[in-house]
CSV table of C-alpha atoms in Angstrom, one decimal:
chain,number,residue,atom,x,y,z
A,133,MET,CA,121.6,41.9,120.1
A,134,SER,CA,124.3,39.6,118.6
A,135,GLU,CA,124.1,38.3,115.1
A,136,PRO,CA,124.0,34.4,114.4
A,137,GLN,CA,127.0,34.4,112.0
A,138,VAL,CA,130.4,32.9,112.2
A,139,PHE,CA,133.6,34.7,112.6
A,140,ILE,CA,136.4,32.4,111.2
A,141,ILE,CA,140.1,32.9,112.1
A,142,GLU,CA,142.4,30.5,110.4
A,143,SER,CA,146.2,29.9,110.5
A,144,LEU,CA,147.5,26.9,108.6
A,145,ASP,CA,150.3,26.2,106.3
A,146,PRO,CA,149.6,28.7,103.3
A,147,GLN,CA,150.5,25.9,100.8
A,148,ASN,CA,147.7,23.5,101.9
A,149,PRO,CA,144.2,23.7,101.5
A,150,ARG,CA,142.4,26.0,103.9
A,151,GLU,CA,139.4,24.5,105.9
A,152,GLY,CA,138.3,28.0,107.1
A,153,GLU,CA,138.3,29.4,103.7
A,154,ILE,CA,136.2,26.5,102.4
A,155,LEU,CA,133.8,26.7,105.4
A,156,GLU,CA,133.3,30.4,104.6
A,157,ARG,CA,132.2,29.6,101.0
A,158,ALA,CA,130.0,26.8,102.4
A,159,LEU,CA,128.4,29.1,104.9
A,160,LYS,CA,127.5,31.7,102.1
A,161,VAL,CA,125.9,28.9,100.2
A,162,MET,CA,123.8,28.5,103.4
A,163,ARG,CA,122.9,32.2,103.0
A,164,LYS,CA,124.9,33.1,106.1
A,165,LYS,CA,127.3,36.2,106.3
A,166,PRO,CA,130.5,34.9,107.7
A,167,ILE,CA,133.6,37.0,108.3
A,168,TYR,CA,136.9,35.1,107.2
A,169,ARG,CA,140.5,36.2,108.5
A,170,TYR,CA,143.7,34.5,107.7
A,171,ILE,CA,146.5,35.2,110.0
A,172,GLU,CA,150.1,34.1,110.4
A,173,THR,CA,151.4,35.6,113.6
A,174,ARG,CA,150.2,36.0,117.4
A,175,ALA,CA,149.9,39.7,117.0
A,176,GLN,CA,147.6,39.0,113.9
A,177,PHE,CA,145.8,36.6,115.9
A,178,GLU,CA,145.1,39.1,118.7
A,179,GLU,CA,144.2,41.7,116.2
A,180,ALA,CA,141.5,39.4,114.7
A,181,ILE,CA,140.2,38.4,118.2
A,182,GLU,CA,139.9,42.1,118.8
A,183,GLU,CA,137.8,42.6,115.5
A,184,PHE,CA,135.6,39.8,116.7
A,185,ARG,CA,135.1,41.4,119.9
A,186,ARG,CA,133.9,44.7,118.3
A,187,SER,CA,131.6,42.9,115.8
A,188,ARG,CA,128.4,41.6,116.9
A,189,ILE,CA,128.9,38.1,115.5
A,190,ARG,CA,128.0,35.4,118.0
A,191,TYR,CA,130.1,32.4,116.9
A,192,LEU,CA,133.9,32.3,116.8
A,193,HIS,CA,135.5,29.5,114.7
A,194,ILE,CA,139.3,29.0,114.9
A,195,SER,CA,141.1,26.7,112.5
A,196,CYS,CA,144.8,26.0,113.3
A,197,HIS,CA,147.2,23.5,114.5
A,198,GLY,CA,147.5,22.5,118.0
A,199,ASN,CA,148.1,20.1,120.8
A,200,LYS,CA,147.3,19.7,124.6
A,201,ASP,CA,149.8,22.4,125.4
A,202,GLY,CA,148.4,25.2,123.1
A,203,ILE,CA,147.7,26.5,119.7
A,204,TRP,CA,150.0,27.4,116.7
A,205,THR,CA,149.6,30.3,114.2
A,206,THR,CA,151.7,29.8,111.2
A,207,LYS,CA,154.7,31.5,112.8
A,208,ASP,CA,154.1,31.4,116.5
A,209,PHE,CA,153.0,29.1,119.4
A,210,ILE,CA,150.5,30.3,122.0
A,211,PRO,CA,150.3,28.2,125.3
A,212,THR,CA,147.0,27.2,126.4
A,213,ALA,CA,146.8,29.5,129.5
A,214,GLU,CA,147.6,32.5,127.2
A,215,ALA,CA,145.3,31.5,124.6
A,216,ALA,CA,142.5,30.9,127.2
A,217,MET,CA,143.5,34.7,128.4
A,218,ILE,CA,143.0,36.2,125.0
A,219,LEU,CA,139.8,34.3,124.3
A,220,ALA,CA,138.0,34.9,127.6
A,221,LYS,CA,138.2,38.8,126.8
A,222,VAL,CA,135.9,38.4,123.9
A,223,MET,CA,133.7,35.3,124.6
A,224,ASN,CA,131.0,36.6,126.7
A,225,ARG,CA,127.6,35.3,125.7
A,226,ARG,CA,129.2,33.7,122.6
A,227,ARG,CA,130.1,30.1,121.4
A,228,LEU,CA,133.6,29.0,120.5
A,229,PHE,CA,134.3,26.4,118.1
A,230,LEU,CA,138.0,25.0,117.7
A,231,SER,CA,139.1,23.2,114.7
A,232,SER,CA,142.3,22.1,116.0
A,233,CYS,CA,143.9,18.8,117.2
A,234,GLN,CA,143.8,18.1,121.0
A,235,VAL,CA,143.3,21.8,122.0
A,236,THR,CA,139.6,21.5,123.3
A,237,ARG,CA,140.4,20.3,127.0
A,238,ARG,CA,139.2,20.9,130.4
A,239,THR,CA,142.3,23.2,131.1
A,240,LEU,CA,141.2,25.5,128.4
A,241,ALA,CA,137.5,25.5,128.9
A,242,GLU,CA,137.7,26.0,132.7
A,243,ALA,CA,140.2,29.0,132.1
A,244,VAL,CA,137.8,30.6,129.5
A,245,PHE,CA,134.6,30.0,131.5
A,246,ALA,CA,136.2,31.4,134.7
A,247,LYS,CA,136.6,34.6,132.9
A,248,ALA,CA,133.7,35.0,130.5
A,249,THR,CA,130.1,33.9,130.2
A,250,CYS,CA,131.0,31.8,127.2
A,251,TYR,CA,128.1,29.3,126.4
A,252,SER,CA,130.1,26.6,125.1
A,253,ILE,CA,133.4,25.3,123.6
A,254,ALA,CA,133.6,22.4,121.1
A,255,GLY,CA,136.2,20.9,119.1
A,256,PRO,CA,138.0,17.6,118.3
A,257,ARG,CA,139.3,15.4,121.4
A,258,GLY,CA,142.2,14.0,119.6
A,259,SER,CA,143.9,14.5,116.3
A,260,ILE,CA,141.7,14.9,113.4
A,261,ARG,CA,142.4,14.7,109.6
A,262,PHE,CA,141.8,17.8,107.4
A,263,ASP,CA,139.2,16.2,105.4
A,264,ASP,CA,137.2,14.8,108.3
A,265,ALA,CA,137.4,18.3,109.9
A,266,MET,CA,136.1,20.0,106.8
A,267,VAL,CA,133.3,17.7,106.4
A,268,PHE,CA,132.4,17.8,110.1
A,269,TRP,CA,132.2,21.6,110.3
A,270,ILE,CA,130.4,22.1,107.2
A,271,ALA,CA,127.8,19.4,108.1
A,272,PHE,CA,127.5,20.8,111.8
A,273,TYR,CA,126.8,24.5,110.6
A,274,HIS,CA,124.5,23.3,107.9
A,275,ILE,CA,122.2,21.2,110.2
A,276,MET,CA,122.4,23.6,113.0
A,277,PHE,CA,121.3,26.6,110.9
A,278,LYS,CA,118.8,24.4,109.2
A,279,ALA,CA,117.3,23.5,112.6
A,280,ASP,CA,117.3,27.2,113.6
A,281,ARG,CA,118.9,30.1,111.8
A,282,PHE,CA,118.8,32.5,114.7
A,283,LYS,CA,120.1,30.6,117.8
A,284,MET,CA,121.9,27.6,119.0
A,285,LYS,CA,120.2,25.9,121.9
A,286,ARG,CA,122.3,23.7,124.3
A,287,ALA,CA,120.3,20.5,123.7
A,288,MET,CA,120.1,20.8,120.0
A,289,LEU,CA,124.0,21.8,119.9
A,290,LYS,CA,124.8,18.3,121.6
A,291,ARG,CA,122.5,16.5,119.3
A,292,LYS,CA,123.8,17.9,116.1
A,293,ILE,CA,127.4,17.6,117.1
A,294,THR,CA,126.9,13.8,118.1
A,295,LEU,CA,125.3,13.1,114.6
A,296,CYS,CA,128.1,14.9,112.9
A,297,ALA,CA,130.9,13.4,115.0
A,298,ASN,CA,129.5,9.8,114.4
A,299,MET,CA,129.2,10.5,110.6
A,300,VAL,CA,132.9,11.2,110.3
A,301,GLU,CA,133.7,8.6,113.1
A,302,GLU,CA,135.6,11.2,115.2
A,303,ARG,CA,135.4,12.3,119.0
A,304,ILE,CA,134.4,15.8,119.8
A,305,ASN,CA,134.5,17.4,123.2
A,306,VAL,CA,131.8,19.7,124.0
A,307,PHE,CA,132.2,21.8,127.2
A,308,LEU,CA,129.1,23.7,128.5
A,309,ARG,CA,129.5,26.4,131.1
A,310,ASP,CA,127.8,25.8,134.4
A,311,ASP,CA,126.0,28.4,136.3
A,312,ASP,CA,128.8,28.8,138.6
A,313,GLY,CA,131.3,29.2,135.8
A,314,GLY,CA,132.6,25.6,135.8
A,315,ALA,CA,132.9,23.3,132.7
A,316,THR,CA,130.7,20.3,132.1
A,317,LEU,CA,132.2,18.0,129.5
A,318,PHE,CA,130.0,16.0,127.1
A,319,PRO,CA,132.3,14.0,124.9
A,320,VAL,CA,130.4,12.8,121.7
A,321,GLY,CA,131.4,10.4,118.9
A,322,ARG,CA,131.7,6.7,118.4
A,323,HIS,CA,135.1,4.6,118.9
A,324,VAL,CA,137.9,5.5,116.7
A,325,ASN,CA,140.6,2.8,116.1
A,326,ARG,CA,143.4,4.7,117.8
A,327,PRO,CA,144.1,5.6,121.4
A,328,MET,CA,142.8,9.1,122.8
A,329,PRO,CA,145.1,11.5,124.8
A,330,ALA,CA,144.1,11.8,128.4
A,331,ASP,CA,142.4,15.2,129.6
């Protein structure tokens, strides 16, 4: 049986505030038991992913820079296809949350879902400011765990992400895995006064 906790992997400029570190503290206030790992290289990212695989934790939260082509650790770039391959190895019967600009796209979701029984992947559709991301994720986990401390049901997940996306006026992509391993997209959030990148 997996545990309804959050495993946080973060890789940002070490001189800037760390969203994942702040989220860890907030989750502890919520009486959860998160695990937080700060990493700087691709090798450390893969080590943290392997630690997550060995754990019984159900939710993986990754905080890093990114774009439609992949994600950055502090020192390395990981293309989308390679990131999906790394993640697919550990995401069976788990949920993935990506606090990273433009990364949560169909290409990534379909690649992960094709290889793993990952239940869902959610993250910003476009670019997102640090303060908006921080407020969004703390609010999301708070109201999700307030509704049910032990599980995240699909319908509830979509409702709570929509509520939080509207609160910070950001667009969030939520991909849910189909029975055949495909990816169904549920874009949520109200309009933002800037163009959104194409999927």
